[in-house]
Protein backbone atom coordinates (compact mmCIF):
# COMPACT_ATOMS: atom_id res chain seq x y z
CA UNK A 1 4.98 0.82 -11.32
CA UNK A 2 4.47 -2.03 -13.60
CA UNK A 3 7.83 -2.76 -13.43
CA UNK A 4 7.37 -3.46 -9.43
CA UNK A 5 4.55 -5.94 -10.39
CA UNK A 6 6.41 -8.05 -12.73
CA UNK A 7 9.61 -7.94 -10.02
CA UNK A 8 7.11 -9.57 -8.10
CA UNK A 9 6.44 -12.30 -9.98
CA UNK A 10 9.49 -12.64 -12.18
CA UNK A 11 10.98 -15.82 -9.89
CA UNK A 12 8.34 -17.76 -10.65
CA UNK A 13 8.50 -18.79 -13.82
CA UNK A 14 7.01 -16.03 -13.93
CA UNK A 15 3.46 -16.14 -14.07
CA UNK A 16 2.49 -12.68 -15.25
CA UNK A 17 -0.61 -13.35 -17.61
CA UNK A 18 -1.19 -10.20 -19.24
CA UNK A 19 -2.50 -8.59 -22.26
CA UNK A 20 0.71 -6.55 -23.24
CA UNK A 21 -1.13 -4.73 -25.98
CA UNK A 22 -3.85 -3.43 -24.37
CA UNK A 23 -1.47 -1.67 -22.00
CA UNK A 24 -0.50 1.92 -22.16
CA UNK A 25 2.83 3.12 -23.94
CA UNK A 26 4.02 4.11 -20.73
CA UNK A 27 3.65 1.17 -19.14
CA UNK A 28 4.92 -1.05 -21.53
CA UNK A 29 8.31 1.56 -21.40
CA UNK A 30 8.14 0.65 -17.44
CA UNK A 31 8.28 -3.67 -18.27
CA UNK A 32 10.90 -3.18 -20.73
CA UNK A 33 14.45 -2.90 -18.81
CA UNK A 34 13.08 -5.90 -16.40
CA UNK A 35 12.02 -7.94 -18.62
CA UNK A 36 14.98 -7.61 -20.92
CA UNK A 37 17.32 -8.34 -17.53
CA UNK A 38 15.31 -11.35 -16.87
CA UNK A 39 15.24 -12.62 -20.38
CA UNK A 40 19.12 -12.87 -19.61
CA UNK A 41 19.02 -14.38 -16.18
CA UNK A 42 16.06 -16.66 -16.58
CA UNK A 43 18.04 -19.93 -17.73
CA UNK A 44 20.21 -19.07 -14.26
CA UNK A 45 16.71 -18.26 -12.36
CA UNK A 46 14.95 -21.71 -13.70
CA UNK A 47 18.23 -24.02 -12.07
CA UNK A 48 18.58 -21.93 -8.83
CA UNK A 49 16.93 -22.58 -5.21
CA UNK A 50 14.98 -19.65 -4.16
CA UNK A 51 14.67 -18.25 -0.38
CA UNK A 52 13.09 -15.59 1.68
CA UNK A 53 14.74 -13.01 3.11
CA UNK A 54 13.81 -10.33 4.89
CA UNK A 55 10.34 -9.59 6.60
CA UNK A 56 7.17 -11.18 5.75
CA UNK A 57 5.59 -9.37 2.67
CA UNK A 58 2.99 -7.34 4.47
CA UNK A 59 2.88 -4.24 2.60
CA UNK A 60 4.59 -2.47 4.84
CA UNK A 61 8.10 -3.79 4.98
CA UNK A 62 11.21 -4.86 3.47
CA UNK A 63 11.27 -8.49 2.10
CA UNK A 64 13.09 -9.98 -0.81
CA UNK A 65 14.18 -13.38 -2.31
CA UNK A 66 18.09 -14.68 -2.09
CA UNK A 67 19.36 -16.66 -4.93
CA UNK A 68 21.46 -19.70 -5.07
CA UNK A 69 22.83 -22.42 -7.26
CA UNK A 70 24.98 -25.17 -6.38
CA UNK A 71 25.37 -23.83 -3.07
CA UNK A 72 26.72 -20.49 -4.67
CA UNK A 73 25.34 -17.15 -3.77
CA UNK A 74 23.90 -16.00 -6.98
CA UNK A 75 21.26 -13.01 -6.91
CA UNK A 76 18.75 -10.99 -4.87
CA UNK A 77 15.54 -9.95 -5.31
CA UNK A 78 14.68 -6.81 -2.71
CA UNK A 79 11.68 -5.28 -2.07
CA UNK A 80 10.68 -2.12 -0.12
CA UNK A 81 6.80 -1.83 0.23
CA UNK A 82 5.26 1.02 2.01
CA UNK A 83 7.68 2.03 5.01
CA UNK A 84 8.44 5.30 6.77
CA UNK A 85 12.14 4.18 6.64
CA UNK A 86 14.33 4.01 3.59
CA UNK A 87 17.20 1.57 4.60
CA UNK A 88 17.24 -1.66 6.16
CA UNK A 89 19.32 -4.51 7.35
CA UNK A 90 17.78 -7.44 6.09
CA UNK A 91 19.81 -10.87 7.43
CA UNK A 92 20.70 -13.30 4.16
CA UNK A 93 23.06 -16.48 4.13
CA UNK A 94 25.42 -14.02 1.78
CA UNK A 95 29.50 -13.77 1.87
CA UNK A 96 30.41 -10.26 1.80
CA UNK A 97 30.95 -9.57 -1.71
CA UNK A 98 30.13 -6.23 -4.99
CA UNK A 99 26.86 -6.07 -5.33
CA UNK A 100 25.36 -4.86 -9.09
CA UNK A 101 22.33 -3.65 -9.69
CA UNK A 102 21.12 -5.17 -12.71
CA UNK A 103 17.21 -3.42 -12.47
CA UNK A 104 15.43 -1.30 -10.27
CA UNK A 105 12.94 1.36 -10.28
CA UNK A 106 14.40 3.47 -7.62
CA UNK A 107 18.01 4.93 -6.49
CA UNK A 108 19.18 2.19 -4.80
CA UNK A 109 22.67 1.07 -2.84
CA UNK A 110 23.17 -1.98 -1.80
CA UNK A 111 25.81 -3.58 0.46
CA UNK A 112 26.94 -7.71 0.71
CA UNK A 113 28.57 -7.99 4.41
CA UNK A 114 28.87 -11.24 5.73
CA UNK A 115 25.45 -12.45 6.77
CA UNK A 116 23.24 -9.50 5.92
CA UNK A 117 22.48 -7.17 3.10
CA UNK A 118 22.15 -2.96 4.11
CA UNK A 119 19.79 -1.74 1.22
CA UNK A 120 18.60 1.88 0.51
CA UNK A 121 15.68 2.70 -1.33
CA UNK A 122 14.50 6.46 -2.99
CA UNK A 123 11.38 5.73 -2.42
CA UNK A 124 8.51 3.35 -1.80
CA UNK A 125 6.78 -0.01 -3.59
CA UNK A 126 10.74 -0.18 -4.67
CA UNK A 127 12.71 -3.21 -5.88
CA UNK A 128 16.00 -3.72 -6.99
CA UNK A 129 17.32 -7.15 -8.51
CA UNK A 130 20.71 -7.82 -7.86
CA UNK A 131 23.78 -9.75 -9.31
CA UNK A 132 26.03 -10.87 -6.34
């Protein structure tokens, strides 16, 4: 999904050098909903200290970015790539807290406990960014 792509980019800066108008309807209706999401969050995203979570990106696992500013637990950024699995337990320096889904391009449920996130995905080459 295009939408996946630009997930994957969208906390850095993001660097996502494109020609928008050469690209199919449907994939333009895919970058849409993130991009309007991040349009919103970006002044937040451009202040905020950025760390992995999760596995290493390898293709084949769950990874993901956790959010901060001022020491405050702000956002994730989660990631399923190609897994057998559909839920994982990925350990975060998070407070247990609500967790909204603000865009994804999968069913996806997400739960803040103290010290780790549980995550399910519908399906594969997932993400879900998350206001926490």
């Amino acid at each position: 999904d295009q939408d996946y792509l630009f997930a994957s980019v969208m906390l850095s800066n993001p660097l996502f050098w494109q020609e928008m108008q050469f690209l199919p309807e449907k994939r333009r209706r895919e970058l849409k909903p993130i991009m309007e999401i991040w349009k919103q969050h970006r002044d937040n995203l451009s202040h905020a200290d950025v760390m992995p979570i999760g596995d290493k990106p390898s293709g084949r696992s769950f990874t993901g970015f956790y959010v901060s500013e001022n020491g405050e637990q702000k956002y994730l950024l989660l990631f399923r790539e190609v897994t057998a699995g559909d839920t994982a337990v990925i350990t975060a320096p998070v407070k247990a807290c609500q967790a909204e889904i603000l865009a994804s391009n999968a069913d996806v449920k997400a739960e803040v406990t103290d010290g780790a996130v549980r995550v399910t995905f519908s399906k594969q080459r997932a993400y879900a960014f998350i206001k926490i």
